[in-house]
Tab-separated table of C-alpha atoms in Angstrom:
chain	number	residue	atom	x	y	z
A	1	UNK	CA	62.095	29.725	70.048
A	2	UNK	CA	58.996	30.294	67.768
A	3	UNK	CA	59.469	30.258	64.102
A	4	UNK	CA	58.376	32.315	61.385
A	5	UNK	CA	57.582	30.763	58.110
A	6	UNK	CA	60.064	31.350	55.222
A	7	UNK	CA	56.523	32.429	52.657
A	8	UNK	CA	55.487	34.800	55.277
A	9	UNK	CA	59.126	36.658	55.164
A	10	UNK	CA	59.690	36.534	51.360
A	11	UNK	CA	55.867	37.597	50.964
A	12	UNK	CA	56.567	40.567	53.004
A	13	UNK	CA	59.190	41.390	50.620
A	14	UNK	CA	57.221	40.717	48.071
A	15	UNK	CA	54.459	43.519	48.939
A	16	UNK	CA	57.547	46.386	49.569
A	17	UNK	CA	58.494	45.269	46.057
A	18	UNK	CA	55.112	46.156	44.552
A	19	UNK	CA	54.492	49.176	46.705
A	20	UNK	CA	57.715	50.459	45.306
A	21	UNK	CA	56.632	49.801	41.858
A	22	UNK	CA	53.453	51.197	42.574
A	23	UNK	CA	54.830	54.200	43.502
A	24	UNK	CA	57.300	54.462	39.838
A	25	UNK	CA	53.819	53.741	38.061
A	26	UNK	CA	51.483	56.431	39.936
A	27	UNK	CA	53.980	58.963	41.009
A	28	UNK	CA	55.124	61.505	38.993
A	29	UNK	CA	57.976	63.617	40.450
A	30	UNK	CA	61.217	61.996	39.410
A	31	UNK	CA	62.519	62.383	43.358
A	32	UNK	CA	59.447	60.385	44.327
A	33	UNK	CA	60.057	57.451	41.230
A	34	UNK	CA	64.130	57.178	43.023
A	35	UNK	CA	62.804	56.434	46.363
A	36	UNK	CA	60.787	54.122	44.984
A	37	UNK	CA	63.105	52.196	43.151
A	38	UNK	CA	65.089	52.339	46.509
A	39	UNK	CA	62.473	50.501	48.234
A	40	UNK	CA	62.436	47.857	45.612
A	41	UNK	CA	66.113	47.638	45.503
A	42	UNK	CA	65.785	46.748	49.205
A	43	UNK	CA	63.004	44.320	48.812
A	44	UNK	CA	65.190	42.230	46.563
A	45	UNK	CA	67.937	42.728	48.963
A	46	UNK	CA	65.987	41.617	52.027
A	47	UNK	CA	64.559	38.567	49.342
A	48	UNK	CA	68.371	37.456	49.032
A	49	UNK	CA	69.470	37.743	52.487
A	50	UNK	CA	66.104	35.471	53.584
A	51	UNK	CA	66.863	32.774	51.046
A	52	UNK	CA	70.308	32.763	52.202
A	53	UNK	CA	69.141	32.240	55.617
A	54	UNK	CA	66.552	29.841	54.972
A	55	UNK	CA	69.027	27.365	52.438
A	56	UNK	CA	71.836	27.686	55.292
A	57	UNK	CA	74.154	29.759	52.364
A	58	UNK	CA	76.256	32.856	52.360
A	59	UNK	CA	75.730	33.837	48.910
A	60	UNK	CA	72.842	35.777	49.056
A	61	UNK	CA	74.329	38.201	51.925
A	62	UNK	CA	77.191	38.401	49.502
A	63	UNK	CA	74.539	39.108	46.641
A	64	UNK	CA	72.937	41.923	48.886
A	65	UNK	CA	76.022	43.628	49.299
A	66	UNK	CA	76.970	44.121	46.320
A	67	UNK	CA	73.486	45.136	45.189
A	68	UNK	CA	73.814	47.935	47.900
A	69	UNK	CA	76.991	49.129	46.177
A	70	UNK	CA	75.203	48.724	43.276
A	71	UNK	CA	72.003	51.518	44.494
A	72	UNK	CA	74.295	53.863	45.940
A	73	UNK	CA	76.222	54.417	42.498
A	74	UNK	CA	72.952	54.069	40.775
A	75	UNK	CA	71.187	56.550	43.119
A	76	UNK	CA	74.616	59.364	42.753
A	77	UNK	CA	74.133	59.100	39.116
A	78	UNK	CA	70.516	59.574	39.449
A	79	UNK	CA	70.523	62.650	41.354
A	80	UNK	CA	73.072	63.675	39.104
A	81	UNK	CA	70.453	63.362	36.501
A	82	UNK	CA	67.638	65.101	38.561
A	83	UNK	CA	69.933	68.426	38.986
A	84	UNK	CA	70.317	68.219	35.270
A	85	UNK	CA	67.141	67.843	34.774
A	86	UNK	CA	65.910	70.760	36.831
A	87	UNK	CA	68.084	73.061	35.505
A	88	UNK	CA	66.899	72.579	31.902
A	89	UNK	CA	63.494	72.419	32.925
A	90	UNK	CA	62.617	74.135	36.197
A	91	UNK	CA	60.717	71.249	37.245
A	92	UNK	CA	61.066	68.056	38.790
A	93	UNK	CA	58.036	66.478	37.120
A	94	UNK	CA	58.325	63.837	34.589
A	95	UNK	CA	55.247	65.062	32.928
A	96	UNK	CA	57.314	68.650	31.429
A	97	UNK	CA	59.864	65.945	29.512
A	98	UNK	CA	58.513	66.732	26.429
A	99	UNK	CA	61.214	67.669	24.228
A	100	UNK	CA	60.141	64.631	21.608
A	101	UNK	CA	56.874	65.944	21.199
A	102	UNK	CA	57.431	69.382	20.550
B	1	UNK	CA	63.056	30.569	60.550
B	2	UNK	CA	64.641	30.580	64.005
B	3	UNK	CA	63.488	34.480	63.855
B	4	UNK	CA	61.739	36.337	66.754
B	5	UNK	CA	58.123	36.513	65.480
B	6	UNK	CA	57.048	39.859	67.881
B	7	UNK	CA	60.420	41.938	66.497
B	8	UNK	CA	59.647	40.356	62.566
B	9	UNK	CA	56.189	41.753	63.087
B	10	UNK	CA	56.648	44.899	64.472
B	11	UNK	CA	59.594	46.039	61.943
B	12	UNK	CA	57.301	44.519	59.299
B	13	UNK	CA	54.613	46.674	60.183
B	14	UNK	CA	56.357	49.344	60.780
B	15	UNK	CA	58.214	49.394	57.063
B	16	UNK	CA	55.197	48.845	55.217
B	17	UNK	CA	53.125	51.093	56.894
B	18	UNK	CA	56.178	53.499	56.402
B	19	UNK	CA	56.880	52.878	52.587
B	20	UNK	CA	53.072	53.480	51.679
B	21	UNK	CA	53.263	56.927	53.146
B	22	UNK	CA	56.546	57.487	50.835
B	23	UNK	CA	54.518	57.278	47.678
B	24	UNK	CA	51.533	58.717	49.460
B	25	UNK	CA	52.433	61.834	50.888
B	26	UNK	CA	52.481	64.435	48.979
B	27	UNK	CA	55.924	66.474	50.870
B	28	UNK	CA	59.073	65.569	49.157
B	29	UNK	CA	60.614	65.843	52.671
B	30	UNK	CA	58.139	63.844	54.382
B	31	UNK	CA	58.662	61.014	51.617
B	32	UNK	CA	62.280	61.197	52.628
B	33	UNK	CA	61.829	60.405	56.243
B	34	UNK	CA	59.439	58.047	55.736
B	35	UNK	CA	62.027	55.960	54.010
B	36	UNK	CA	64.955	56.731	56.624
B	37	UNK	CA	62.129	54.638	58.727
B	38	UNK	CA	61.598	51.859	56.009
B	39	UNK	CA	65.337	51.672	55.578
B	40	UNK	CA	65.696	50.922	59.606
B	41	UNK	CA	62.953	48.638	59.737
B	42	UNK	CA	65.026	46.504	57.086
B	43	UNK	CA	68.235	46.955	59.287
B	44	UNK	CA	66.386	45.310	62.432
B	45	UNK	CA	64.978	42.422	60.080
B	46	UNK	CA	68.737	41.874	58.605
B	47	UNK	CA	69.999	41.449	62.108
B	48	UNK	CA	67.347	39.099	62.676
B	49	UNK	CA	68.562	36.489	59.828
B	50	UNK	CA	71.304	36.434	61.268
B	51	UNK	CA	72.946	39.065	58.333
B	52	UNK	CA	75.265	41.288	61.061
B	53	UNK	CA	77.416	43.296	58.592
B	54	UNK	CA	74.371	43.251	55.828
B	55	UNK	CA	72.275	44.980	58.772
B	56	UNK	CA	75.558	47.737	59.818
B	57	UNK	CA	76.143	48.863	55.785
B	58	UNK	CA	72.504	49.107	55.789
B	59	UNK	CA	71.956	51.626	58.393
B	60	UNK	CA	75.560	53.136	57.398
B	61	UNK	CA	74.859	52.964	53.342
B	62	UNK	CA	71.321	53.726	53.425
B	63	UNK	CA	70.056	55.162	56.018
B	64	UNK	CA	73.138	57.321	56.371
B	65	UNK	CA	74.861	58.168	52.992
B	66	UNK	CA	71.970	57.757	50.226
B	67	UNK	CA	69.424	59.473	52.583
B	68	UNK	CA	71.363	62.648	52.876
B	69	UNK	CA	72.408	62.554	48.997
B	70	UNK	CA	68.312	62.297	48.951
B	71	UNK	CA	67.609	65.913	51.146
B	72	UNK	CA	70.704	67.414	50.213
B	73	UNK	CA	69.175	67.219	46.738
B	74	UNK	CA	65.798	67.739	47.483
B	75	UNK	CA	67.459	71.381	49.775
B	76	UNK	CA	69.412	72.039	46.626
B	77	UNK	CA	66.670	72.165	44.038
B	78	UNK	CA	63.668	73.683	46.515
B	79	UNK	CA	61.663	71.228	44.876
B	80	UNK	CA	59.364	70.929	48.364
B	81	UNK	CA	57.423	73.973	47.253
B	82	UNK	CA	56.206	73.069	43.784
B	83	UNK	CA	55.495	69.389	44.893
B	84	UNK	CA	52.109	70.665	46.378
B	85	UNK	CA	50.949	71.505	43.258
B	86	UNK	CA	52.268	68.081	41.721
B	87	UNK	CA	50.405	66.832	38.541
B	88	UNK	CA	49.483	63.515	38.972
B	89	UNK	CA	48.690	60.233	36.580
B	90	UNK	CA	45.039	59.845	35.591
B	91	UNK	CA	43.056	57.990	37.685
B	92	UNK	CA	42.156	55.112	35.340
B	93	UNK	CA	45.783	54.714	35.413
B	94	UNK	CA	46.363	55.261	38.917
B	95	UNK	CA	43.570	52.002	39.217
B	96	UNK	CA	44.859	50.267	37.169
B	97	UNK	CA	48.538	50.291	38.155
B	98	UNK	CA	47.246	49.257	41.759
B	99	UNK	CA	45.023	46.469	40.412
B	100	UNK	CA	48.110	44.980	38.639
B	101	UNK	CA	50.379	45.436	41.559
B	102	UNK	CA	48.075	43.899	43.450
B	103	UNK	CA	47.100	40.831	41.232
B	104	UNK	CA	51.198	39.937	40.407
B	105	UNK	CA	51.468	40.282	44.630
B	106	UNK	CA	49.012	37.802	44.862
B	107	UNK	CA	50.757	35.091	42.607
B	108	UNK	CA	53.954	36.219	44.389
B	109	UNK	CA	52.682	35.418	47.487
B	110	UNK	CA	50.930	32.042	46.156
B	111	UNK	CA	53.931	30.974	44.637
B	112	UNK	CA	56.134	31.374	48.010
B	113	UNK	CA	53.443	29.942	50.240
B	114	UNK	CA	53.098	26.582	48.308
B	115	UNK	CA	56.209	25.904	45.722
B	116	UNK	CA	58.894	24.253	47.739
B	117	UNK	CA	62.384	24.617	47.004
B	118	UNK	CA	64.605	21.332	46.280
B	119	UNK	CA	68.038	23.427	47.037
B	120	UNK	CA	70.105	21.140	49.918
B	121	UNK	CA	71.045	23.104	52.714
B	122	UNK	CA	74.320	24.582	53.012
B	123	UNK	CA	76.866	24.302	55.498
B	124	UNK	CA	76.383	28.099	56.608
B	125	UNK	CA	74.057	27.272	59.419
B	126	UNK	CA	73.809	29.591	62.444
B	127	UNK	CA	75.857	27.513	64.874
B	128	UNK	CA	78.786	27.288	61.769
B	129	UNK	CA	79.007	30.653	61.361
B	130	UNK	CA	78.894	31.458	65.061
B	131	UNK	CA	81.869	29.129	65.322
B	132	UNK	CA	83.873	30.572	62.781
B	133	UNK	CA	84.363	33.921	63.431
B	134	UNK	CA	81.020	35.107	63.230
B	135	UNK	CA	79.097	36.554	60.424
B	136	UNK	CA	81.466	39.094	59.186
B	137	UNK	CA	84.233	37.144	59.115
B	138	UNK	CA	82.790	34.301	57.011
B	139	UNK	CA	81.364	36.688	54.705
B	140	UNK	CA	84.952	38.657	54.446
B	141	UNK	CA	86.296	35.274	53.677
B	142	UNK	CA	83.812	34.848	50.844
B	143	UNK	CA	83.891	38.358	49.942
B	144	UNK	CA	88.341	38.594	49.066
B	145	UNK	CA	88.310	34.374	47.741
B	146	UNK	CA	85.397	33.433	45.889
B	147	UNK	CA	84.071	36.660	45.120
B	148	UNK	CA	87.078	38.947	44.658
B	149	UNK	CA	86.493	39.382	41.067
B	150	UNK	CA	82.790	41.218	41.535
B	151	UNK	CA	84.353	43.081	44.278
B	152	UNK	CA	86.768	44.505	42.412
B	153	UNK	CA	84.407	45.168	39.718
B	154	UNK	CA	82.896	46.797	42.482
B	155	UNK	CA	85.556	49.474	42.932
B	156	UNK	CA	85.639	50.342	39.045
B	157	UNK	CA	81.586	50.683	38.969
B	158	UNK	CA	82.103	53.324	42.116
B	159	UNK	CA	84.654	55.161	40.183
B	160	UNK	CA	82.508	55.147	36.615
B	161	UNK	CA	79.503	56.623	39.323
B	162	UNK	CA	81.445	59.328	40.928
B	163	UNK	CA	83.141	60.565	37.221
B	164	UNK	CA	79.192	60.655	35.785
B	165	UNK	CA	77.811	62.349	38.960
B	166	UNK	CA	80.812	65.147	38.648
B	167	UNK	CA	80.107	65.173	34.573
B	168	UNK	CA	76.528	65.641	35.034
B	169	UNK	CA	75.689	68.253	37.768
B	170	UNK	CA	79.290	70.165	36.567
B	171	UNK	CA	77.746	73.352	34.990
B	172	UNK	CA	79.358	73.787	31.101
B	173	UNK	CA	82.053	76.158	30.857
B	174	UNK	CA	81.599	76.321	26.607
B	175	UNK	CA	78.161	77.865	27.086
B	176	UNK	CA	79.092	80.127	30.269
B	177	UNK	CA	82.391	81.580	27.954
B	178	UNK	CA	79.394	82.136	25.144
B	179	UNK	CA	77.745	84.190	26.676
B	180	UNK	CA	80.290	86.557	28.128
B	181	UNK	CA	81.718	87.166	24.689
């Protein structure tokens, strides 16, 4: 069977990570930021599951799923948060959280 | 890797081409879609290392349950409408948050393409596991021995999640009695 290098899977990890965190950078509708912290949460996931494969160990599967428990509590409480946030504010933008400034 | 190169590429292809178009497009639903796709694409490349019940509670956890927490929210608040007429981040900041991105990739991907790990291999190969029971047996084993404490942990982190989520989104009942009276 033909192989694929190790680099070339934990690379491709690597660029979901920083598309993710390109997108909680650029992005500005809260909805938007969650997904992308979803994608990074996977890349990190899929980073521990190829380590685990490529060392011959179980604890990085074991490390991904609890970090999937992990994102679905994390992504309840976060919607939570988003209804909140839209019924003080009307808006899903991060840009109208300006109750500091005014 | 013993992994199938055409079915690493294709789902690799497919899930980045997939996650830029969820912080590209400019449709809350289409963003959502988008990542059902992504979240697929990382189910397929689970099952290729060889990570069987990893793959399953990915397509059950996130493809299934988080997704439809994800439109059920975006139904609930009609936020598709105003996202059209989204503000956005300036673009010197927009450039420079993709220059930056892009530079730390780069040493990312330097650093994985030429430091070498020292880390002896383990005695989880393919053909041990295979002869064990399989994938989710060994990792059940693991799971209620060596890692029963996170795992419980586990449970009281689910139930601290579903008290906030009820706590947040209830509406208050103090400021609805206000004002009636």
């Amino acid at each position: 069977m033909q192989q694929v290098d190790p680099w070339l899977v934990l690379s491709f990890c690597a660029v979901i990570f920083f598309i993710g965190l390109t997108g909680v950078l650029v992005r500005r509708n809260i909805l938007i930021i969650l997904m992308s912290i979803e994608l990074m949460l996977n890349a990190v996931n899929l980073t521990f599951v190829t380590f685990a494969k490529q060392h011959a160990l179980l604890n990085g599967q074991l490390a991904a799923l609890f970090i999937i428990t992990v994102a679905a509590a994390e992504s309840a409480v976060g919607l939570g948060l988003v209804v909140a946030m839209y019924r003080t504010l009307r808006s899903v933008e991060t840009d109208k959280l300006q109750f500091l400034r005014d | 890797m013993d992994i199938s190169p055409v079915f690493f590429y294709i789902f690799g292809g497919l899930a980045i081409a997939f996650s830029l178009l969820v912080i590209i497009k400019k449709s809350l639903i289409a963003s959502a879609f988008s990542l059902v796709v992504v979240f697929f694409s990382f189910g397929a490349i689970y099952a290729l290392l060889d990570a069987h019940l990893v793959a399953a509670l990915q397509v059950l956890v996130y493809a299934g349950a988080i997704m439809v927490l994800f439109i059920f929210v975006i139904m609930l608040l009609n936020a598709d409408v105003q996202s059209v007429k989204s503000t956005r981040a300036n673009s010197f900041f927009v450039v420079f948050a993709v220059l930056g991105s892009l530079l730390t990739l780069g040493l990312f991907v330097w650093s994985f393409r030429h430091v070498t790990t020292s880390l002896p291999p383990g005695q989880f190969t393919t053909e041990a596991v295979a002869n064990a029971g399989g994938n989710t047996q060994v990792v059940s084993e693991l799971l209620f021995s060596e890692y029963i404490l996170p795992f419980e942990l586990t449970s009281v982190l689910l139930l601290t999640a579903i008290v906030g989520a009820v706590v947040l989104v209830k509406r208050h009942r103090r400021s609805a009695k206000n004002a009636a009276s």
